[in-house]
């Protein structure tokens, strides 16, 4: 990317880049149909084309590309999970993210900030130490730090003792990063389109046609499309689409809200997360504070914003950064989080032979976009689920073999 940027800077002209070819007719058949044009669907298409030479691929989205949770997330990327399976999986993603702007020739504004998960209770300190040890054992940079070091990394954080939940320690994860979420989807889509992959927006999949336990076509609002294989990557609609394919998922769909403040001068370098206060914040490149909390207290298919969320979150933010009292909230929104019982995703095989699942991304799937896309593409191309995805198989729920990430998934669910 730096070379591309320098070349661009010295150009005499700055022509607008057309990333996606114009919309085309939907063919009546493709080797692979990907349902869902979020970051995950676009990434899978990109890796199918670039790593496996599979280009007869259509990505179908009921709305616009990257308009689902990809557009709504707070863009935190990290690998400081709790289980070895989780740490290995997300660490591969962080590695891919670091090189992604160069690989896609598309600036995703990857910004390594360091990630601090605050511990306000003895049991939280224990969990942070546990995570730090598992992380280090697997080669992921994480350590437990205390007041002096926290103050050095984030001098504006209130570390006094006379508050409701004093900060006792923090899990410090230097590779923690943010990126431009839209650019991740657009960059993957543009890269895939250059290899001939088709993207069909405003094309809702309304049914899955099966014969003898195999999927043979998808029904869409623009007609029926035959297909060799299907990847389902619809995030907050996973249960609805899986039901069309004839199986049930152990998922509850719950809104997750977030908001941004007016732009402020840069004062916050690291990403700050507090599970006890149900609040997290980072400062974007344009100075806005990107803030969020835990999921809403009830399942719902809806993306409305609520005053409750904003009031609660702001009270907690002020406990961490009391000087923000006069700062205005600029925008608020929600996405639909597909929550699994163990706070880990579900990827790979389904009860339908050639129908592959990329689901259960709850509040944690943006960071997994590269690894999931790459490994799902490998699965479809080879017909074999790679080892790194095996722990996340759908059958783990009936085998009592869950990948428990509740303590590391996000801000305390
Ligand atoms: P999406 O981007 O939602 O794409 C799915 C697409 O499927 C959508 O575009 C939708 O239109 C389409 N679709 C649905 N049904 C159909 C149909 N029947 N036919 C055709 N198309 C269909 N994760 C992190 O790692 N870090 C974070 O900081 C983070 N913060 C978050 C904050 C919020 C407020 C929210 C809501 C989520 C957050 N997440 C975060 C989670 C993350 O956003 C998601 O897990 C991730 O974006 C999922 O990507 P996706 O491509 O699978 O889904
Ligand atoms: O997965 O780190 C995360 C996250 C933060 C906020 C929502 N998800």
CSV table of C-alpha atoms and ligand atoms in Angstrom, one decimal:
chain,number,residue,atom,x,y,z
A,1,UNK,CA,0.0,0.0,0.0
A,2,UNK,CA,2.6,2.6,0.8
A,3,UNK,CA,4.1,2.3,-2.7
A,4,UNK,CA,0.6,2.5,-4.3
A,5,UNK,CA,-0.1,5.6,-2.2
A,6,UNK,CA,3.2,7.3,-3.2
A,7,UNK,CA,2.6,6.5,-6.9
A,8,UNK,CA,-0.9,7.9,-6.5
A,9,UNK,CA,0.4,11.1,-4.8
A,10,UNK,CA,2.8,11.8,-7.7
A,11,UNK,CA,0.1,11.3,-10.4
A,12,UNK,CA,-1.0,14.3,-12.4
A,13,UNK,CA,-4.5,13.1,-12.5
A,14,UNK,CA,-6.7,11.4,-10.0
A,15,UNK,CA,-9.3,9.4,-11.9
A,16,UNK,CA,-12.1,7.9,-9.9
A,17,UNK,CA,-11.6,4.1,-9.6
A,18,UNK,CA,-14.5,1.9,-10.6
A,19,UNK,CA,-14.3,-1.0,-8.3
A,20,UNK,CA,-17.3,-3.1,-9.3
A,21,UNK,CA,-18.4,-3.8,-12.8
A,22,UNK,CA,-21.9,-2.6,-13.7
A,23,UNK,CA,-24.8,-4.8,-12.6
A,24,UNK,CA,-25.4,-7.6,-15.1
A,25,UNK,CA,-28.1,-10.2,-15.7
A,26,UNK,CA,-28.3,-13.0,-13.3
A,27,UNK,CA,-27.3,-16.3,-15.1
A,28,UNK,CA,-29.4,-19.4,-14.6
A,29,UNK,CA,-26.5,-21.3,-13.1
A,30,UNK,CA,-23.2,-20.9,-11.2
A,31,UNK,CA,-20.6,-23.3,-9.8
A,32,UNK,CA,-20.9,-21.5,-6.4
A,33,UNK,CA,-23.6,-19.2,-5.1
A,34,UNK,CA,-22.7,-17.2,-2.0
A,35,UNK,CA,-25.8,-15.9,-0.1
A,36,UNK,CA,-24.9,-12.7,1.6
A,37,UNK,CA,-22.6,-9.9,0.4
A,38,UNK,CA,-21.1,-8.8,3.7
A,39,UNK,CA,-17.4,-8.8,4.4
A,40,UNK,CA,-17.5,-12.6,4.8
A,41,UNK,CA,-19.3,-13.4,1.5
A,42,UNK,CA,-17.1,-11.0,-0.4
A,43,UNK,CA,-13.9,-12.5,1.2
A,44,UNK,CA,-15.0,-16.0,0.4
A,45,UNK,CA,-15.6,-15.0,-3.2
A,46,UNK,CA,-12.2,-13.3,-3.4
A,47,UNK,CA,-10.3,-16.4,-2.0
A,48,UNK,CA,-12.3,-18.8,-4.2
A,49,UNK,CA,-11.2,-16.8,-7.3
A,50,UNK,CA,-7.6,-15.9,-6.3
A,51,UNK,CA,-6.5,-19.1,-4.4
A,52,UNK,CA,-8.5,-21.8,-6.1
A,53,UNK,CA,-9.3,-20.5,-9.6
A,54,UNK,CA,-13.0,-20.8,-9.0
A,55,UNK,CA,-14.6,-17.8,-10.7
A,56,UNK,CA,-18.0,-18.9,-11.8
A,57,UNK,CA,-19.3,-17.5,-8.6
A,58,UNK,CA,-22.3,-15.2,-7.8
A,59,UNK,CA,-22.6,-13.3,-4.5
A,60,UNK,CA,-26.3,-12.5,-3.9
A,61,UNK,CA,-27.3,-9.8,-1.4
A,62,UNK,CA,-30.9,-8.8,-0.5
A,63,UNK,CA,-29.7,-5.2,0.1
A,64,UNK,CA,-26.4,-3.6,-0.9
A,65,UNK,CA,-22.8,-4.9,-0.5
A,66,UNK,CA,-21.5,-4.6,3.0
A,67,UNK,CA,-24.8,-3.0,4.2
A,68,UNK,CA,-25.5,-5.5,7.0
A,69,UNK,CA,-23.4,-5.9,10.1
A,70,UNK,CA,-20.2,-5.1,8.1
A,71,UNK,CA,-21.4,-1.5,7.9
A,72,UNK,CA,-22.5,-1.4,11.5
A,73,UNK,CA,-19.7,-2.8,13.5
A,74,UNK,CA,-17.1,-1.0,15.6
A,75,UNK,CA,-14.2,-2.5,13.7
A,76,UNK,CA,-12.2,-4.0,16.5
A,77,UNK,CA,-9.6,-6.6,15.5
A,78,UNK,CA,-7.8,-8.7,18.0
A,79,UNK,CA,-6.8,-12.2,18.8
A,80,UNK,CA,-6.8,-12.2,22.6
A,81,UNK,CA,-9.3,-14.9,23.1
A,82,UNK,CA,-9.6,-17.5,25.9
A,83,UNK,CA,-9.6,-20.9,24.2
A,84,UNK,CA,-6.6,-22.2,22.2
A,85,UNK,CA,-9.0,-22.9,19.3
A,86,UNK,CA,-10.3,-19.3,19.4
A,87,UNK,CA,-6.8,-17.8,19.8
A,88,UNK,CA,-5.4,-19.8,16.8
A,89,UNK,CA,-8.3,-18.9,14.6
A,90,UNK,CA,-8.4,-15.1,15.3
A,91,UNK,CA,-4.6,-14.9,15.3
A,92,UNK,CA,-4.6,-16.1,11.7
A,93,UNK,CA,-7.1,-13.4,10.9
A,94,UNK,CA,-5.0,-10.7,12.5
A,95,UNK,CA,-2.0,-11.9,10.4
A,96,UNK,CA,-4.1,-11.6,7.2
A,97,UNK,CA,-5.5,-8.2,8.2
A,98,UNK,CA,-2.0,-6.7,8.6
A,99,UNK,CA,-1.2,-7.4,5.0
A,100,UNK,CA,-4.7,-6.9,3.6
A,101,UNK,CA,-4.3,-3.3,2.2
A,102,UNK,CA,-1.3,-4.5,0.2
A,103,UNK,CA,-2.9,-7.8,-0.9
A,104,UNK,CA,-6.1,-6.1,-2.1
A,105,UNK,CA,-4.4,-2.9,-3.3
A,106,UNK,CA,-7.1,-1.1,-1.3
A,107,UNK,CA,-6.6,1.0,1.8
A,108,UNK,CA,-8.5,-0.5,4.6
A,109,UNK,CA,-7.0,2.0,7.0
A,110,UNK,CA,-5.7,-0.7,9.3
A,111,UNK,CA,-4.5,1.0,12.5
A,112,UNK,CA,-2.7,-0.9,15.3
A,113,UNK,CA,-3.6,0.8,18.6
A,114,UNK,CA,-3.2,-1.8,21.3
A,115,UNK,CA,-6.3,-3.2,23.1
A,116,UNK,CA,-6.9,-2.9,26.9
A,117,UNK,CA,-9.5,-5.0,28.6
A,118,UNK,CA,-10.0,-3.5,32.1
A,119,UNK,CA,-10.4,-5.7,35.1
A,120,UNK,CA,-12.4,-4.1,37.9
A,121,UNK,CA,-12.9,-7.3,40.1
A,122,UNK,CA,-10.6,-10.1,41.4
A,123,UNK,CA,-12.4,-12.6,39.2
A,124,UNK,CA,-11.9,-10.4,36.1
A,125,UNK,CA,-8.1,-10.1,37.0
A,126,UNK,CA,-8.0,-13.9,37.1
A,127,UNK,CA,-9.7,-14.2,33.7
A,128,UNK,CA,-7.3,-11.7,32.2
A,129,UNK,CA,-4.3,-13.5,33.6
A,130,UNK,CA,-5.7,-16.8,32.2
A,131,UNK,CA,-6.2,-15.2,28.7
A,132,UNK,CA,-2.7,-13.6,28.8
A,133,UNK,CA,-1.2,-17.0,29.6
A,134,UNK,CA,-3.1,-18.9,26.8
A,135,UNK,CA,-2.3,-16.1,24.4
A,136,UNK,CA,1.4,-16.1,25.1
A,137,UNK,CA,1.6,-19.9,25.0
A,138,UNK,CA,0.2,-19.7,21.4
A,139,UNK,CA,2.5,-16.8,20.4
A,140,UNK,CA,0.0,-14.0,20.7
A,141,UNK,CA,1.2,-10.9,22.4
A,142,UNK,CA,-0.8,-10.3,25.6
A,143,UNK,CA,0.0,-9.5,29.2
A,144,UNK,CA,-1.5,-8.5,32.4
A,145,UNK,CA,-0.6,-4.9,33.4
A,146,UNK,CA,-1.3,-2.7,36.4
A,147,UNK,CA,-1.9,1.0,37.2
A,148,UNK,CA,1.4,2.5,36.2
A,149,UNK,CA,1.5,0.8,32.8
A,150,UNK,CA,-2.2,1.5,32.2
A,151,UNK,CA,-1.7,5.2,33.0
A,152,UNK,CA,1.3,5.3,30.6
A,153,UNK,CA,-0.7,3.8,27.7
A,154,UNK,CA,-3.9,5.7,28.4
A,155,UNK,CA,-3.2,8.8,30.5
A,156,UNK,CA,-6.8,10.2,30.2
A,157,UNK,CA,-8.4,7.1,31.8
A,158,UNK,CA,-9.8,7.6,35.3
A,159,UNK,CA,-7.7,5.3,37.5
A,160,UNK,CA,-8.7,6.7,40.9
A,161,UNK,CA,-9.7,4.5,43.8
A,162,UNK,CA,-12.8,6.5,44.8
A,163,UNK,CA,-15.0,5.3,42.0
A,164,UNK,CA,-17.7,2.7,41.8
A,165,UNK,CA,-15.5,0.1,40.0
A,166,UNK,CA,-11.8,1.0,40.4
A,167,UNK,CA,-9.5,-0.4,37.7
A,168,UNK,CA,-7.4,-3.2,39.3
A,169,UNK,CA,-5.5,-4.4,36.2
A,170,UNK,CA,-5.9,-4.8,32.4
A,171,UNK,CA,-5.2,-7.3,29.7
A,172,UNK,CA,-2.9,-5.5,27.3
A,173,UNK,CA,-2.9,-6.8,23.7
A,174,UNK,CA,-0.6,-4.7,21.6
A,175,UNK,CA,-1.8,-6.1,18.2
A,176,UNK,CA,-5.4,-4.9,18.9
A,177,UNK,CA,-6.4,-2.7,15.9
A,178,UNK,CA,-9.2,-1.0,14.1
A,179,UNK,CA,-9.8,-0.7,10.3
A,180,UNK,CA,-12.3,0.9,7.9
A,181,UNK,CA,-15.1,-1.7,7.9
A,182,UNK,CA,-16.7,-0.7,4.5
A,183,UNK,CA,-13.3,-0.8,2.8
A,184,UNK,CA,-12.9,-4.4,3.9
A,185,UNK,CA,-16.0,-5.5,2.0
A,186,UNK,CA,-15.4,-3.2,-0.9
A,187,UNK,CA,-11.7,-4.2,-1.3
A,188,UNK,CA,-12.6,-8.0,-1.3
A,189,UNK,CA,-15.5,-7.4,-3.7
A,190,UNK,CA,-13.4,-5.4,-6.1
A,191,UNK,CA,-10.6,-8.0,-6.0
A,192,UNK,CA,-13.1,-10.8,-6.7
A,193,UNK,CA,-14.8,-8.9,-9.5
A,194,UNK,CA,-11.5,-8.4,-11.2
A,195,UNK,CA,-11.4,-12.2,-11.5
A,196,UNK,CA,-14.9,-12.4,-12.9
A,197,UNK,CA,-17.0,-13.0,-9.8
A,198,UNK,CA,-20.5,-11.5,-10.1
A,199,UNK,CA,-22.1,-9.4,-7.4
A,200,UNK,CA,-25.9,-9.1,-7.5
A,201,UNK,CA,-27.3,-6.6,-5.1
A,202,UNK,CA,-31.0,-6.3,-4.3
A,203,UNK,CA,-31.3,-10.0,-4.9
A,204,UNK,CA,-32.9,-11.7,-1.9
A,205,UNK,CA,-32.7,-15.4,-1.6
A,206,UNK,CA,-36.2,-16.6,-0.8
A,207,UNK,CA,-35.8,-20.4,-1.0
A,208,UNK,CA,-33.4,-23.2,-1.2
A,209,UNK,CA,-34.2,-26.1,-3.6
A,210,UNK,CA,-32.9,-29.5,-2.6
A,211,UNK,CA,-32.9,-32.9,-4.3
A,212,UNK,CA,-31.8,-36.1,-2.5
A,213,UNK,CA,-30.2,-34.2,0.4
A,214,UNK,CA,-28.2,-31.8,-1.9
A,215,UNK,CA,-28.9,-28.2,-2.8
A,216,UNK,CA,-29.5,-27.8,-6.5
A,217,UNK,CA,-30.7,-24.2,-6.8
A,218,UNK,CA,-31.6,-21.1,-4.9
A,219,UNK,CA,-34.8,-19.2,-5.4
A,220,UNK,CA,-34.4,-15.4,-5.6
A,221,UNK,CA,-36.7,-12.5,-6.2
A,222,UNK,CA,-35.1,-12.4,-9.7
A,223,UNK,CA,-35.7,-16.1,-10.5
A,224,UNK,CA,-34.2,-19.5,-9.8
A,225,UNK,CA,-30.5,-20.0,-10.0
A,226,UNK,CA,-29.0,-23.5,-10.2
A,227,UNK,CA,-25.7,-24.0,-8.3
A,228,UNK,CA,-23.0,-26.6,-7.6
A,229,UNK,CA,-22.4,-25.4,-4.1
A,230,UNK,CA,-23.8,-22.8,-1.7
A,231,UNK,CA,-22.1,-20.8,1.1
A,232,UNK,CA,-24.5,-19.2,3.5
A,233,UNK,CA,-23.0,-16.0,5.0
A,234,UNK,CA,-25.9,-13.9,6.1
A,235,UNK,CA,-24.9,-13.0,9.7
A,236,UNK,CA,-28.0,-11.7,11.6
A,237,UNK,CA,-30.4,-13.7,9.3
A,238,UNK,CA,-28.6,-17.1,9.7
A,239,UNK,CA,-31.5,-19.0,11.3
A,240,UNK,CA,-34.0,-17.7,8.7
A,241,UNK,CA,-31.9,-18.8,5.8
A,242,UNK,CA,-30.9,-22.1,7.4
A,243,UNK,CA,-34.6,-22.8,7.9
A,244,UNK,CA,-35.1,-22.4,4.1
A,245,UNK,CA,-32.4,-25.1,3.7
A,246,UNK,CA,-34.3,-27.3,6.1
A,247,UNK,CA,-32.2,-27.2,9.3
A,248,UNK,CA,-32.2,-25.4,12.7
A,249,UNK,CA,-29.4,-23.4,14.2
A,250,UNK,CA,-28.7,-23.0,18.0
A,251,UNK,CA,-28.8,-19.2,17.6
A,252,UNK,CA,-30.7,-16.3,19.3
A,253,UNK,CA,-30.7,-13.1,17.3
A,254,UNK,CA,-30.3,-10.0,19.5
A,255,UNK,CA,-29.7,-6.4,18.6
A,256,UNK,CA,-26.3,-4.9,19.3
A,257,UNK,CA,-26.1,-1.1,19.3
A,258,UNK,CA,-23.3,1.4,18.9
A,259,UNK,CA,-22.8,5.1,18.4
A,260,UNK,CA,-20.2,7.8,17.6
A,261,UNK,CA,-19.5,11.1,19.2
A,262,UNK,CA,-18.7,14.4,17.4
A,263,UNK,CA,-15.1,14.5,16.3
A,264,UNK,CA,-12.5,15.4,18.9
A,265,UNK,CA,-8.8,16.1,18.8
A,266,UNK,CA,-6.9,12.8,19.1
A,267,UNK,CA,-6.5,11.9,22.8
A,268,UNK,CA,-7.2,8.1,22.8
A,269,UNK,CA,-4.7,5.9,21.2
A,270,UNK,CA,-5.6,2.4,22.5
A,271,UNK,CA,-8.9,0.6,22.3
A,272,UNK,CA,-10.5,0.5,25.8
A,273,UNK,CA,-12.9,-2.2,26.9
A,274,UNK,CA,-14.6,-2.7,30.3
A,275,UNK,CA,-16.6,-5.8,30.8
A,276,UNK,CA,-17.9,-4.8,34.2
A,277,UNK,CA,-19.1,-1.4,33.0
A,278,UNK,CA,-20.4,-2.9,29.7
A,279,UNK,CA,-18.7,-0.2,27.7
A,280,UNK,CA,-15.9,0.1,25.1
A,281,UNK,CA,-14.4,2.9,23.0
A,282,UNK,CA,-11.9,3.7,20.3
A,283,UNK,CA,-11.1,6.9,18.6
A,284,UNK,CA,-11.4,6.8,14.8
A,285,UNK,CA,-9.0,8.5,12.3
A,286,UNK,CA,-11.4,11.4,12.0
A,287,UNK,CA,-11.6,11.9,15.8
A,288,UNK,CA,-15.0,10.4,16.5
A,289,UNK,CA,-15.3,8.2,19.6
A,290,UNK,CA,-16.7,4.9,18.4
A,291,UNK,CA,-18.6,3.4,21.4
A,292,UNK,CA,-20.7,0.4,22.3
A,293,UNK,CA,-21.8,-1.9,25.0
A,294,UNK,CA,-23.3,-5.4,25.3
A,295,UNK,CA,-26.3,-6.8,23.4
A,296,UNK,CA,-29.8,-5.6,24.1
A,297,UNK,CA,-31.5,-7.5,26.9
A,298,UNK,CA,-33.9,-9.4,24.6
A,299,UNK,CA,-33.9,-11.2,21.2
A,300,UNK,CA,-35.4,-9.3,18.3
A,301,UNK,CA,-35.2,-9.0,14.6
A,302,UNK,CA,-34.8,-5.3,14.4
A,303,UNK,CA,-32.2,-2.5,14.1
A,304,UNK,CA,-33.9,0.3,16.0
A,305,UNK,CA,-31.8,2.5,18.4
A,306,UNK,CA,-33.0,2.9,22.0
A,307,UNK,CA,-32.6,5.7,24.5
A,308,UNK,CA,-32.0,3.1,27.2
A,309,UNK,CA,-28.8,2.0,25.5
A,310,UNK,CA,-27.5,5.5,25.0
A,311,UNK,CA,-28.3,6.6,28.6
A,312,UNK,CA,-26.6,3.5,30.1
A,313,UNK,CA,-23.6,3.6,27.9
A,314,UNK,CA,-23.0,7.3,28.5
A,315,UNK,CA,-23.2,6.9,32.2
A,316,UNK,CA,-20.5,4.2,32.0
A,317,UNK,CA,-18.3,6.1,29.6
A,318,UNK,CA,-18.3,9.0,32.0
A,319,UNK,CA,-17.1,6.7,34.8
A,320,UNK,CA,-14.0,5.9,32.6
A,321,UNK,CA,-13.5,9.4,31.1
A,322,UNK,CA,-15.3,11.9,33.3
A,323,UNK,CA,-14.1,14.9,31.2
A,324,UNK,CA,-16.3,13.8,28.2
A,325,UNK,CA,-19.4,15.2,29.9
A,326,UNK,CA,-20.1,17.9,27.3
A,327,UNK,CA,-19.4,15.8,24.3
A,328,UNK,CA,-22.3,15.2,21.9
A,329,UNK,CA,-23.4,11.9,20.4
A,330,UNK,CA,-23.6,12.3,16.6
A,331,UNK,CA,-25.1,9.0,15.3
A,332,UNK,CA,-26.5,5.8,16.8
A,333,UNK,CA,-27.4,2.5,15.1
A,334,UNK,CA,-27.9,-1.2,15.6
A,335,UNK,CA,-27.2,-4.5,13.9
A,336,UNK,CA,-28.5,-8.0,14.5
A,337,UNK,CA,-26.1,-10.3,16.4
A,338,UNK,CA,-26.6,-14.0,16.0
A,339,UNK,CA,-25.6,-15.3,19.4
A,340,UNK,CA,-24.5,-18.9,19.9
A,341,UNK,CA,-24.5,-20.7,23.3
A,342,UNK,CA,-20.7,-20.7,23.5
A,343,UNK,CA,-20.0,-17.3,22.0
A,344,UNK,CA,-18.1,-18.9,19.1
A,345,UNK,CA,-19.0,-19.0,15.4
A,346,UNK,CA,-20.3,-21.9,13.4
A,347,UNK,CA,-18.5,-22.8,10.2
A,348,UNK,CA,-18.4,-25.8,7.8
A,349,UNK,CA,-20.7,-28.7,7.1
A,350,UNK,CA,-24.4,-28.7,7.5
A,351,UNK,CA,-27.1,-31.5,7.2
A,352,UNK,CA,-27.3,-30.5,3.5
A,353,UNK,CA,-24.4,-32.1,1.6
A,354,UNK,CA,-23.1,-29.2,-0.6
A,355,UNK,CA,-24.4,-26.4,1.5
A,356,UNK,CA,-21.7,-24.7,3.7
A,357,UNK,CA,-22.3,-22.5,6.7
A,358,UNK,CA,-20.6,-19.3,7.8
A,359,UNK,CA,-22.7,-18.1,10.8
A,360,UNK,CA,-22.9,-17.4,14.5
A,361,UNK,CA,-20.9,-14.3,14.3
A,362,UNK,CA,-22.7,-12.5,17.2
A,363,UNK,CA,-20.7,-9.5,18.2
A,364,UNK,CA,-17.3,-10.8,17.1
A,365,UNK,CA,-17.3,-11.5,13.3
A,366,UNK,CA,-15.6,-8.5,11.7
A,367,UNK,CA,-12.2,-9.4,13.0
A,368,UNK,CA,-12.7,-12.9,11.5
A,369,UNK,CA,-13.5,-11.7,7.9
A,370,UNK,CA,-10.2,-12.6,6.3
A,371,UNK,CA,-9.6,-16.0,8.0
A,372,UNK,CA,-13.2,-17.1,7.6
A,373,UNK,CA,-13.3,-16.1,3.9
A,374,UNK,CA,-10.0,-17.8,3.2
A,375,UNK,CA,-10.9,-21.0,5.0
A,376,UNK,CA,-14.5,-21.2,3.8
A,377,UNK,CA,-13.1,-20.9,0.2
A,378,UNK,CA,-10.7,-23.7,0.9
A,379,UNK,CA,-13.5,-25.8,2.3
A,380,UNK,CA,-15.6,-25.4,-0.8
A,381,UNK,CA,-12.7,-25.9,-3.2
A,382,UNK,CA,-11.4,-29.0,-1.6
A,383,UNK,CA,-14.6,-30.5,-0.1
A,384,UNK,CA,-12.7,-30.8,3.2
A,385,UNK,CA,-13.1,-28.7,6.3
A,386,UNK,CA,-9.6,-27.5,7.3
A,387,UNK,CA,-8.4,-28.3,10.9
A,388,UNK,CA,-8.5,-24.7,12.0
A,389,UNK,CA,-12.3,-24.7,11.4
A,390,UNK,CA,-13.1,-28.1,12.9
A,391,UNK,CA,-13.6,-26.9,16.5
A,392,UNK,CA,-16.4,-24.6,15.1
A,393,UNK,CA,-18.4,-27.3,13.4
A,394,UNK,CA,-22.2,-27.3,13.9
A,395,UNK,CA,-22.2,-30.8,15.4
A,396,UNK,CA,-20.2,-29.6,18.4
A,397,UNK,CA,-23.5,-28.6,20.1
A,398,UNK,CA,-24.8,-32.2,20.1
A,399,UNK,CA,-21.3,-33.6,21.0
A,400,UNK,CA,-21.0,-31.4,24.1
A,401,UNK,CA,-17.8,-30.0,22.7
A,402,UNK,CA,-18.3,-26.3,22.8
A,403,UNK,CA,-15.7,-23.6,22.3
A,404,UNK,CA,-16.5,-21.4,25.4
A,405,UNK,CA,-15.5,-17.8,24.6
A,406,UNK,CA,-18.0,-16.0,26.9
A,407,UNK,CA,-15.1,-14.5,28.9
A,408,UNK,CA,-13.4,-13.0,25.8
A,409,UNK,CA,-16.1,-12.5,23.2
A,410,UNK,CA,-16.8,-8.8,23.8
A,411,UNK,CA,-17.9,-6.5,26.6
A,412,UNK,CA,-19.5,-9.0,29.0
A,413,UNK,CA,-22.7,-10.5,27.8
B,1,LIG,P1,-23.1,-9.0,7.2
B,1,LIG,O1,-22.2,-7.9,6.9
B,1,LIG,O2,-24.3,-8.8,8.0
B,1,LIG,O3,-23.6,-9.5,5.8
B,1,LIG,C1,-24.7,-10.4,5.6
B,1,LIG,C2,-25.4,-10.0,4.4
B,1,LIG,O4,-26.4,-11.0,4.1
B,1,LIG,C3,-26.1,-8.7,4.5
B,1,LIG,O5,-25.6,-7.7,3.6
B,1,LIG,C4,-27.6,-9.0,4.2
B,1,LIG,O6,-28.3,-8.0,3.5
B,1,LIG,C5,-27.5,-10.3,3.5
B,1,LIG,N1,-28.7,-11.2,3.5
B,1,LIG,C6,-29.4,-11.6,4.6
B,1,LIG,N2,-30.4,-12.4,4.3
B,1,LIG,C7,-30.3,-12.5,2.9
B,1,LIG,C8,-31.1,-13.3,2.0
B,1,LIG,N3,-32.1,-14.0,2.3
B,1,LIG,N4,-30.7,-13.2,0.7
B,1,LIG,C9,-29.6,-12.5,0.3
B,1,LIG,N5,-28.9,-11.8,1.2
B,1,LIG,C10,-29.2,-11.8,2.5
B,1,LIG,N6,-17.2,-7.8,15.2
B,1,LIG,C11,-15.9,-7.6,15.5
B,1,LIG,O7,-15.0,-8.5,15.3
B,1,LIG,N7,-15.4,-6.4,16.1
B,1,LIG,C12,-16.2,-5.4,16.5
B,1,LIG,O8,-15.8,-4.4,17.0
B,1,LIG,C13,-17.6,-5.6,16.2
B,1,LIG,N8,-18.5,-4.6,16.6
B,1,LIG,C14,-19.8,-4.8,16.3
B,1,LIG,C15,-20.7,-3.7,16.6
B,1,LIG,C16,-22.0,-3.8,16.3
B,1,LIG,C17,-22.9,-2.7,16.6
B,1,LIG,C18,-22.5,-5.0,15.6
B,1,LIG,C19,-24.0,-5.1,15.2
B,1,LIG,C20,-21.7,-6.0,15.3
B,1,LIG,C21,-20.3,-5.9,15.6
B,1,LIG,N9,-19.4,-7.0,15.3
B,1,LIG,C22,-18.1,-6.8,15.6
B,1,LIG,C23,-19.9,-8.2,14.6
B,1,LIG,C24,-19.7,-8.1,13.1
B,1,LIG,O9,-20.2,-6.9,12.6
B,1,LIG,C25,-20.3,-9.2,12.3
B,1,LIG,O10,-20.0,-10.4,13.0
B,1,LIG,C26,-19.7,-9.3,10.9
B,1,LIG,O11,-19.9,-8.0,10.3
B,1,LIG,C27,-20.5,-10.3,10.1
B,1,LIG,O12,-20.1,-10.2,8.8
B,1,LIG,P2,-20.9,-10.9,7.7
B,1,LIG,O13,-20.3,-10.6,6.3
B,1,LIG,O14,-21.1,-12.3,8.0
B,1,LIG,O15,-22.4,-10.3,7.8
B,2,LIG,O1,-15.2,-8.5,19.2
B,2,LIG,O2,-13.8,-7.1,20.1
B,2,LIG,C1,-14.9,-7.4,19.7
B,2,LIG,C2,-16.0,-6.5,19.8
B,2,LIG,C3,-16.0,-5.3,20.4
B,2,LIG,C4,-17.2,-4.7,20.3
B,2,LIG,C5,-18.0,-5.6,19.7
B,2,LIG,N1,-17.3,-6.7,19.4
